[in-house]
Short mmCIF file of C-alpha atoms and ligand atoms in Angstrom, two decimals:
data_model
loop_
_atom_site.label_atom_id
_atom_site.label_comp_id
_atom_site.label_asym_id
_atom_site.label_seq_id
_atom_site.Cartn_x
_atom_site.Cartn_y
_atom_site.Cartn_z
CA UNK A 1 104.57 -117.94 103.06
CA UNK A 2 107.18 -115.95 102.07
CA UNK A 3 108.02 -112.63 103.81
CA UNK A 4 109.03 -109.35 101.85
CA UNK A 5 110.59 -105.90 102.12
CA UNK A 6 109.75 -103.84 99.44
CA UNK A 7 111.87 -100.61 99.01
CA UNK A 8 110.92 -98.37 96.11
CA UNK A 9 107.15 -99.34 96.99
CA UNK A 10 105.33 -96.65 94.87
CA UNK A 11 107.18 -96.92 91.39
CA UNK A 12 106.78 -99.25 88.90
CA UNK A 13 108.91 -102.26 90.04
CA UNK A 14 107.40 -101.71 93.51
CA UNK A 15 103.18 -101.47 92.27
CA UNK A 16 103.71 -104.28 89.73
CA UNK A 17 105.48 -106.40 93.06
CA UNK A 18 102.38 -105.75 95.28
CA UNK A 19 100.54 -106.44 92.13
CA UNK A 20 101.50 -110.06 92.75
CA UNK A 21 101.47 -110.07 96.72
CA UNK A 22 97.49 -109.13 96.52
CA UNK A 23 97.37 -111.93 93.83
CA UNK A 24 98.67 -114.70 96.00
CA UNK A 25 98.49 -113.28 99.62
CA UNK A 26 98.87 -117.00 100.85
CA UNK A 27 102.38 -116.74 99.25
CA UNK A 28 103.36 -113.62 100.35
CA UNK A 29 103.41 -111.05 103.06
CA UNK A 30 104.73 -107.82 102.93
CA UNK A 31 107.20 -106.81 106.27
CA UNK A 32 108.42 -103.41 105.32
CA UNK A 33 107.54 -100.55 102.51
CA UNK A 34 110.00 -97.59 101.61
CA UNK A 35 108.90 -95.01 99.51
CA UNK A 36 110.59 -91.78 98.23
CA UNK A 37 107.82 -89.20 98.51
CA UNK A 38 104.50 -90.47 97.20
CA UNK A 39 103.07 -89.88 100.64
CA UNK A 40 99.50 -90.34 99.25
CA UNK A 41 100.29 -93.58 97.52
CA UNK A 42 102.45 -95.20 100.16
CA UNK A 43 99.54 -94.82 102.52
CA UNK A 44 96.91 -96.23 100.88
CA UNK A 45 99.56 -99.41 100.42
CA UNK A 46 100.13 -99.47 104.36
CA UNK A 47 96.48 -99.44 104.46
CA UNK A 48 96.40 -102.69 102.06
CA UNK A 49 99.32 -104.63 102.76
CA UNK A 50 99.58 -103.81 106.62
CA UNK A 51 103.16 -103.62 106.95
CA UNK A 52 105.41 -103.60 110.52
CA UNK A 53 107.84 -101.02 109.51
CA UNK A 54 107.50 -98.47 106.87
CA UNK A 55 109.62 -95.29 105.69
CA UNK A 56 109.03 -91.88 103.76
CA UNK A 57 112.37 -90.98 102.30
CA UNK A 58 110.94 -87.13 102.31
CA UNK A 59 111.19 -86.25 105.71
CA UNK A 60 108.68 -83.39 105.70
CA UNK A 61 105.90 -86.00 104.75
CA UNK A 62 106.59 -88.21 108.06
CA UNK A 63 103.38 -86.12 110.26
CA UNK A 64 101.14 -86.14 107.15
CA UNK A 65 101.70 -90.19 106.90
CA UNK A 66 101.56 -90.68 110.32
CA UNK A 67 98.54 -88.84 110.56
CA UNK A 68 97.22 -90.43 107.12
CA UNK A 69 97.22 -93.99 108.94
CA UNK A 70 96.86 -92.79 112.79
CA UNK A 71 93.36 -94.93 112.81
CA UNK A 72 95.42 -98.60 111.83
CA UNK A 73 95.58 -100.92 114.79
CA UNK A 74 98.44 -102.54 115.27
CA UNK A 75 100.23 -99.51 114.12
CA UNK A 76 103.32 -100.12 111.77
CA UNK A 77 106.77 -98.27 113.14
CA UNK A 78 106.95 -95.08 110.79
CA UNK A 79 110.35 -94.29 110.06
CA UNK A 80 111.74 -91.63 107.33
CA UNK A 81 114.97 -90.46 105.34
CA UNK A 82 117.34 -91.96 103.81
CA UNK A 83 118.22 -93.91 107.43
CA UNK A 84 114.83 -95.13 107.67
CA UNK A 85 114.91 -96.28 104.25
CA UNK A 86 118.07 -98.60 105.78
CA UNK A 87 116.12 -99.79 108.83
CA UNK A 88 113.18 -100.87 107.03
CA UNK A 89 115.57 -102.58 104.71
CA UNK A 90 117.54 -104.40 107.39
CA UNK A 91 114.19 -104.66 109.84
CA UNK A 92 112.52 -108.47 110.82
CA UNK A 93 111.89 -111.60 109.80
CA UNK A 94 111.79 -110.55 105.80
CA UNK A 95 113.46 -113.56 103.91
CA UNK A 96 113.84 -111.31 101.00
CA UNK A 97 114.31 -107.38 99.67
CA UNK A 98 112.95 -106.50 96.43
CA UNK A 99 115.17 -103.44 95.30
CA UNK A 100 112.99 -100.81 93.23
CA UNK A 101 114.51 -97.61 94.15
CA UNK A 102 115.49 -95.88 91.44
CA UNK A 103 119.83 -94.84 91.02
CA UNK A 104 122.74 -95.51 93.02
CA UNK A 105 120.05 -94.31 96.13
CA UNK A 106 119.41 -97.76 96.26
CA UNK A 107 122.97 -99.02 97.06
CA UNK A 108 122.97 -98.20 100.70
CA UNK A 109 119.88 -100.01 101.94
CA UNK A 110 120.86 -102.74 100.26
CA UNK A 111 124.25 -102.90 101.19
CA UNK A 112 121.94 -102.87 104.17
CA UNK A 113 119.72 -106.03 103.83
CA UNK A 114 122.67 -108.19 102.65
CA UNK A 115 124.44 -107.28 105.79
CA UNK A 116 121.51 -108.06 107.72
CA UNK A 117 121.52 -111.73 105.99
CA UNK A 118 118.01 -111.31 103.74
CA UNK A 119 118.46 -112.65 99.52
CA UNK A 120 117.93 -109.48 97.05
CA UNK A 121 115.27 -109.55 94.23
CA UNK A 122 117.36 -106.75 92.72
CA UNK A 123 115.65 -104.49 90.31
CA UNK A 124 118.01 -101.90 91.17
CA UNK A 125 120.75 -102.28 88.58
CA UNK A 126 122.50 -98.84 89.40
CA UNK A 127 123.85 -100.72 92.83
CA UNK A 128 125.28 -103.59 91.41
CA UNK A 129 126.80 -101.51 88.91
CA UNK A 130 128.30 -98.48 91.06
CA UNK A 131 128.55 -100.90 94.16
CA UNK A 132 129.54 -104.34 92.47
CA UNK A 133 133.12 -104.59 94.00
CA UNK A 134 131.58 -104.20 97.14
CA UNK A 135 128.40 -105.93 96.87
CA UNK A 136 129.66 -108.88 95.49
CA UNK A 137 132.02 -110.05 98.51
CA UNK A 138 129.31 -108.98 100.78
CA UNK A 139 126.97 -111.52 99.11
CA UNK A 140 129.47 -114.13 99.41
CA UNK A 141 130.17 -113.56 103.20
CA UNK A 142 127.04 -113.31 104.11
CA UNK A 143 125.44 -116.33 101.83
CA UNK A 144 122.82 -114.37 100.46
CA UNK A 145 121.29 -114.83 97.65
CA UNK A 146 121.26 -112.01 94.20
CA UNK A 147 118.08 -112.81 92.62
CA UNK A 148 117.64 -110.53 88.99
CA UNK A 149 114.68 -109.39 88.39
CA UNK A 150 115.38 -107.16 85.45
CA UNK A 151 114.07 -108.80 82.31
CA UNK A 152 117.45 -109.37 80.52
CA UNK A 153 118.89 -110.91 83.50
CA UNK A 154 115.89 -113.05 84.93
CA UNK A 155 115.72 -114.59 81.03
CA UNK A 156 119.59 -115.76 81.52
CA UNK A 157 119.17 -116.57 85.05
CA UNK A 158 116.32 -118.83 83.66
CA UNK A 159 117.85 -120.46 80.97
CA UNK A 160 121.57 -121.04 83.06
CA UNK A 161 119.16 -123.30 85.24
CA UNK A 162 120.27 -127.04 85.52
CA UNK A 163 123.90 -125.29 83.14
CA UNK A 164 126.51 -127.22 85.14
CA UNK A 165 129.19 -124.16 86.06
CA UNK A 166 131.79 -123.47 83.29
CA UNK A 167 129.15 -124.51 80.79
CA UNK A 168 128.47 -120.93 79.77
CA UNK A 169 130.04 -119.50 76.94
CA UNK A 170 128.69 -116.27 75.69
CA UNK A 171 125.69 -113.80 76.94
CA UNK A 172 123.14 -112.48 74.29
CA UNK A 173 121.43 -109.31 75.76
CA UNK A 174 118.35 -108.68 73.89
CA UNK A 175 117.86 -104.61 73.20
CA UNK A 176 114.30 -103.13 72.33
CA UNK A 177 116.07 -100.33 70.19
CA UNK A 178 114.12 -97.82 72.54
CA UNK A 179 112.32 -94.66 71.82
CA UNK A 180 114.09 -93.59 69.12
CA UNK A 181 115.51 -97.11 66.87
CA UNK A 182 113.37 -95.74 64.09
CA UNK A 183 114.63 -92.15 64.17
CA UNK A 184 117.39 -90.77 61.92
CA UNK A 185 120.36 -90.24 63.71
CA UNK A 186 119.97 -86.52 61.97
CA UNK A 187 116.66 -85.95 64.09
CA UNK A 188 118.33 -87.14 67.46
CA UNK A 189 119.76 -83.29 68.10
CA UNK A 190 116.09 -82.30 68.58
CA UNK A 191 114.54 -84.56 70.68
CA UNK A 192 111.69 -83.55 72.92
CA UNK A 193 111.84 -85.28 76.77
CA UNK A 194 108.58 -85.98 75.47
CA UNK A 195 109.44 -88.08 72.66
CA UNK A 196 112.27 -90.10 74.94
CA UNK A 197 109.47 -90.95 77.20
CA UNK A 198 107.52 -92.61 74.91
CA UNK A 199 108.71 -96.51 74.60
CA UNK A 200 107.98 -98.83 72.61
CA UNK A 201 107.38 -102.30 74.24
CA UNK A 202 107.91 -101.29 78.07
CA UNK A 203 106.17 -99.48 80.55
CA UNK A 204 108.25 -97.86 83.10
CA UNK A 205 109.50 -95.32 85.03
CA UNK A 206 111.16 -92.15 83.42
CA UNK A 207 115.15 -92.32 84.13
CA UNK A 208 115.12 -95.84 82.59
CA UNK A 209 112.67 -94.92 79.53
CA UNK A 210 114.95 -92.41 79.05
CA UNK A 211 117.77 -94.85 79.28
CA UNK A 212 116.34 -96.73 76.85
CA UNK A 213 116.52 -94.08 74.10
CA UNK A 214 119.86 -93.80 74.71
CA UNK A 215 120.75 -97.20 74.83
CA UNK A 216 122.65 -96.36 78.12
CA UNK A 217 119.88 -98.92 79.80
CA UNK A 218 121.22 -101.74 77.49
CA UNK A 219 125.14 -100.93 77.93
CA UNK A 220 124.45 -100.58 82.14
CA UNK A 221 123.05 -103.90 81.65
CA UNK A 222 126.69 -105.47 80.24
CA UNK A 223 128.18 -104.58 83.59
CA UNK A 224 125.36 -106.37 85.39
CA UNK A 225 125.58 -109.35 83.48
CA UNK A 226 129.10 -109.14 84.32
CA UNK A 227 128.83 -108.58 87.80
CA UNK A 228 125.69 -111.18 88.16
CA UNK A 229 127.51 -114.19 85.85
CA UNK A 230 130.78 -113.63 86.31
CA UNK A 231 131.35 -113.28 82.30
CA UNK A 232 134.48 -110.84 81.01
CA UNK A 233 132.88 -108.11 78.85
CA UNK A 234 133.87 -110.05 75.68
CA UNK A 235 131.53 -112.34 76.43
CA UNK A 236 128.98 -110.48 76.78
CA UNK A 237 126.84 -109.05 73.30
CA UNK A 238 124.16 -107.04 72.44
CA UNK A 239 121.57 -107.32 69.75
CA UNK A 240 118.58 -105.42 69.02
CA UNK A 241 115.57 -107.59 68.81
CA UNK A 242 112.65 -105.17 68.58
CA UNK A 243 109.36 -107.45 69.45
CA UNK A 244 110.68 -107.80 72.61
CA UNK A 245 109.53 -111.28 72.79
CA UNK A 246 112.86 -113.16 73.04
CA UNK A 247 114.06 -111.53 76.96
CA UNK A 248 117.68 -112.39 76.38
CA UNK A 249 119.80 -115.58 75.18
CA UNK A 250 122.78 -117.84 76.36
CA UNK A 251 125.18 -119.88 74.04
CA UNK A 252 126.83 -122.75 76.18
CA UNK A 253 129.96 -124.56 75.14
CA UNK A 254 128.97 -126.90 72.56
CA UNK A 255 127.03 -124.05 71.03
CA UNK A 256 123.52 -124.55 71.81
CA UNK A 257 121.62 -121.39 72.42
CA UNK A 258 119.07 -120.85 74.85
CA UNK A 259 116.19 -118.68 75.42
CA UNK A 260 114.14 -117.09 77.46
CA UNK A 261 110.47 -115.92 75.92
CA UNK A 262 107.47 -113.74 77.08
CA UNK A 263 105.24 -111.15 76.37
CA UNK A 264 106.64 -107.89 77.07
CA UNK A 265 105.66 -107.80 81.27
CA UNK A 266 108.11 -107.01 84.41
CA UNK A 267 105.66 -109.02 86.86
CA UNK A 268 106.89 -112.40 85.53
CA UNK A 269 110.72 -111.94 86.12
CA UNK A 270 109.63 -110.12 89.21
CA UNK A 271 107.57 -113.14 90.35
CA UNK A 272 110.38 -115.08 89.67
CA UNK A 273 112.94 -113.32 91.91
CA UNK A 274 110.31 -114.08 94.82
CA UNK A 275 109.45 -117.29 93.62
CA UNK A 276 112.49 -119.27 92.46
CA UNK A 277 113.68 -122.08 92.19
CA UNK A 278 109.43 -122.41 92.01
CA UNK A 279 106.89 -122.16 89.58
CA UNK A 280 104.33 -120.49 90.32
CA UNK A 281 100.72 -121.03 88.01
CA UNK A 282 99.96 -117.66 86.52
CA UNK A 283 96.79 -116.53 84.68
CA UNK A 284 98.67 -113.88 83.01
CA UNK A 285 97.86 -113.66 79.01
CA UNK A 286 100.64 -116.44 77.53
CA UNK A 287 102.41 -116.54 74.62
CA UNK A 288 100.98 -116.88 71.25
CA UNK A 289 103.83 -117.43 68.78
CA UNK A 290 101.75 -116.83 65.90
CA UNK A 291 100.18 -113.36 67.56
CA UNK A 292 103.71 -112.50 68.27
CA UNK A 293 104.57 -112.91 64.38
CA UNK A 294 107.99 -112.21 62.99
CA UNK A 295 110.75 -112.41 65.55
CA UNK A 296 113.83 -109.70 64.34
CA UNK A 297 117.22 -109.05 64.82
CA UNK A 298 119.93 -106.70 64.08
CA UNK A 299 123.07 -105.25 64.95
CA UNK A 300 123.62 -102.21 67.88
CA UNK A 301 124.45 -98.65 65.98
CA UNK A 302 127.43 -97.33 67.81
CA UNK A 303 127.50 -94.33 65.71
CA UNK A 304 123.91 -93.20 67.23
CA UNK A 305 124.25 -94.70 70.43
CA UNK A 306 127.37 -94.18 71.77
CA UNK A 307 126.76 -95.08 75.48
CA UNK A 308 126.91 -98.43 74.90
CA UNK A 309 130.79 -98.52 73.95
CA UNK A 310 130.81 -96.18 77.12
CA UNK A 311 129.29 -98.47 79.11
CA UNK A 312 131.58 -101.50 78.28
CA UNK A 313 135.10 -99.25 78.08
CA UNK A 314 134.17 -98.27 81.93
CA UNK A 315 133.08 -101.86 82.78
CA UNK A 316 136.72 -103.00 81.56
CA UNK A 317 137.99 -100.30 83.48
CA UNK A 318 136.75 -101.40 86.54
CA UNK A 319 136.87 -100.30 89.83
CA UNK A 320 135.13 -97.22 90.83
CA UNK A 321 134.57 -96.48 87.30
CA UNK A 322 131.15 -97.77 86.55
CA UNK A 323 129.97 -96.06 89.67
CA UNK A 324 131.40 -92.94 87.74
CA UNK A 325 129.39 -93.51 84.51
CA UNK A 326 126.53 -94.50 86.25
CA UNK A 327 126.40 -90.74 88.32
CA UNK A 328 127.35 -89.57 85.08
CA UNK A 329 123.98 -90.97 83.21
CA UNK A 330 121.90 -89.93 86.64
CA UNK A 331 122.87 -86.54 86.88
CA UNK A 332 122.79 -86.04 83.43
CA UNK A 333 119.41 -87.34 82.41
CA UNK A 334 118.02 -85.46 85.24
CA UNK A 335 119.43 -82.52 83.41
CA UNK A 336 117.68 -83.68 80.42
CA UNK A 337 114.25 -84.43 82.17
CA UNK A 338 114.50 -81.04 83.46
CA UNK A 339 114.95 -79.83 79.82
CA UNK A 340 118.21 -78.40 81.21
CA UNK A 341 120.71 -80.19 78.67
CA UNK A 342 119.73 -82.19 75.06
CA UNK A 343 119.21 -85.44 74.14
CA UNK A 344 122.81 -85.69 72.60
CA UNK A 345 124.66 -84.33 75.51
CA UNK A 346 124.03 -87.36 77.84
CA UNK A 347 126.46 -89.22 75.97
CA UNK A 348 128.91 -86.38 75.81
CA UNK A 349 128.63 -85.39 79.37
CA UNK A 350 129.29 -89.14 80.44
CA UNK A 351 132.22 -89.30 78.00
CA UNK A 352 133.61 -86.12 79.15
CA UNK A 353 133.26 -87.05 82.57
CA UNK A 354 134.83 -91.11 82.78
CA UNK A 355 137.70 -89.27 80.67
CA UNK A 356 138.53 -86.95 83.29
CA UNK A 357 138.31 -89.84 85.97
CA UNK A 358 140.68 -92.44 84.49
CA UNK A 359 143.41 -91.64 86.05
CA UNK A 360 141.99 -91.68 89.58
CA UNK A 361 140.35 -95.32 89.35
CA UNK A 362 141.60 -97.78 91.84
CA UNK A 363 140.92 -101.76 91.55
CA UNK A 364 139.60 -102.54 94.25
CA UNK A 365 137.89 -99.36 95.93
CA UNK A 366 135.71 -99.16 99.32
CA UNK A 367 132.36 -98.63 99.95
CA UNK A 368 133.26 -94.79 100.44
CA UNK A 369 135.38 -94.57 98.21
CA UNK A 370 132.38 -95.97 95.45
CA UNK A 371 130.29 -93.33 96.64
CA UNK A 372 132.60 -90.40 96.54
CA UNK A 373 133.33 -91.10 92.67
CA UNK A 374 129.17 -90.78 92.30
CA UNK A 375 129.25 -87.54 94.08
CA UNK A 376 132.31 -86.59 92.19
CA UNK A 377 130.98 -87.50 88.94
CA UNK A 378 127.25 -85.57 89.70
CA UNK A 379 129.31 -82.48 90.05
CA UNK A 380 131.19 -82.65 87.36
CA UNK A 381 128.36 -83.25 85.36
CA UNK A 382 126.72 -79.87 86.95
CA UNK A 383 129.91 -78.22 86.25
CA UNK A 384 130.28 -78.87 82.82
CA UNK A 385 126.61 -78.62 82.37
CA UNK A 386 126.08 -74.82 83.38
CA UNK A 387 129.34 -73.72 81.36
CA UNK A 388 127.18 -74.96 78.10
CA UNK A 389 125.28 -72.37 76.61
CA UNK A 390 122.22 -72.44 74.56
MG1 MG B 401 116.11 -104.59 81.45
#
């Protein structure tokens, strides 16, 4: 029986994970829940699941949960804000965190868990990438483990199994081509939020559908390849494969390529970040090859989606820089969810931003320092943001 934190508990990543812990409850328990603000939601999970320690990252909600599950006996500790997200991630006997809060919000508790010994099933991309220089030696020194359980990197983590170390050569990142792969790049200066919300393949949550239009989803993914396999950006491609069958590929040194194959469904790398080195017998719909039909390929259109050059120029940069694009992207697809700023000006305002912060970027920056370039970079965004007129 393997016990579980689950932080992010009412988005996607977090209902698809208890998804699986109510389908095999003699696998899994569930130690700790954090939530942002679905008070409703989060309740009716403590009810299920039956938690020890739980958190409400919206502070006002704490009496209305606490109320909402006064009748439960044992009663679970009820903690909330962003420090009781952090206790419930560092709390008990939980062997491992699964990461589903959305943004760099998620580096802290994290930062957390590791500290407090437990292995990662890290959905959270945004805190490997902002955090990665100081997430990384934390892992090390405190012999955790960094399981992914996005879909790009559970498909190489799969395939580099039994890959003797040095055996890896190059990293194929499989892109869907997102919302708008059919569009003309003409039409992309009129985009609804509406239309960048609708995806193709995936279901998820909004900041990374909206990613996934821009392609900024695919290009934050280089840096956590390169974080998570230890590859130099050169190594690392794209290529847009829009069935979104084939999760992602790895070429090893003699040239064979492997990969990594599924129906389009975030529960199986998931169960695989909780499962590993297992296999665990699913009745999940498998693959039919011949239902799945023509497999594609072609190459990434830098002209239309610039943020993926973005993405790799700060990765080579380094340092605190990712941590700057990726408060860059946050802020500014916020801005775009709140119809606040277009489609187009993500990609500027990120530009305009990492520009301004080159010269600032140290190697090797602290924990503080990490976060201080994200709260840098938000307001810069904001800055530049309100001094656009439409
Ligand atoms: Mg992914």
């Amino acid at each position: 029986m393997k016990a579980i934190t689950l932080l992010g508990s009412t988005g996607s990543i977090g209902t698809q994970t208890l998804d699986i812990v109510a389908q095999y409850p003699d696998r899994f328990r569930i130690v700790g829940l954090a939530a942002g603000r679905n008070m409703a939601m989060l309740a009716q999970q403590i009810r299920q699941f039956r938690p020890e320690i739980v958190a409400i990252c919206d502070r006002e909600q704490l009496p209305e949960l606490t109320q909402a599950v006064a009748d439960l006996s044992p009663q679970p500790i009820i903690l909330a804000g962003d420090a009781g997200v952090i206790e419930v991630a560092r709390y008990g006997d939980a062997e491992t965190v699964v990461t589903g809060i959305v943004g760099c919000a998620g580096l802290l508790p994290t930062v957390a868990a590791i500290t407090a010994g437990k292995d990662i099933a890290l959905a959270n991309k945004e805190t490997l990438i902002a955090g990665g220089p100081v997430v990384l030696p934390l892992v090390q020194q405190h012999g955790v483990k960094l399981l992914p359980a996005d879909s790009e990197h559970s498909a190489i983590f799969q395939c580099l199994q039994g890959v003797p170390s040095g055996g890896l050569r190059r990293i194929l990142l499989t892109a869907s081509g997102g919302a708008f792969r059919d569009w003309p790049v003409e039409q992309l200066e009129s985009v609804t939020v509406a239309d960048a919300l609708k995806h193709p393949n995936w279901s998820m949550g909004r900041k990374i559908t909206v990613d996934s239009a821009t392609l900024m989803n695919k290009g934050l993914e280089v840096i956590e390849a390169h974080y998570l396999f230890g590859m130099d950006y050169d190594q690392i491609e794209i290529v847009i494969h829009p069935q979104s069958i084939i999760h992602s590929l790895i070429e090893l040194q003699d040239t064979s390529v492997l990969a990594q194959l599924g129906w389009p469904d975030m529960r199986l790398p998931l169960l695989y970040a909780l499962s590993w080195p297992e296999r665990i017998y699913t009745d999940w719909k498998r693959l039919d090859l011949v239902k799945a039909g023509n497999l594609t390929f072609r190459e990434p259109d830098h002209q239309k989606y610039p943020c993926m050059q973005l993405a790799y120029a700060a990765g080579r940069s380094g340092g605190s820089m990712p941590a700057v694009l990726n408060a860059a992207n946050e802020q500014a697809v916020a801005l775009f969810l709140d119809e606040k700023i277009r489609f187009l000006d993500i990609a500027r305002c990120i530009e305009s931003v990492c520009d301004r912060f080159t010269s600032q970027n140290r190697s090797t920056p602290s924990l503080d320092e990490i976060l201080a370039a994200d709260r840098w970079a938000r307001q810069e965004v904001i800055g530049l943001t309100t001094s656009i007129a439409y």
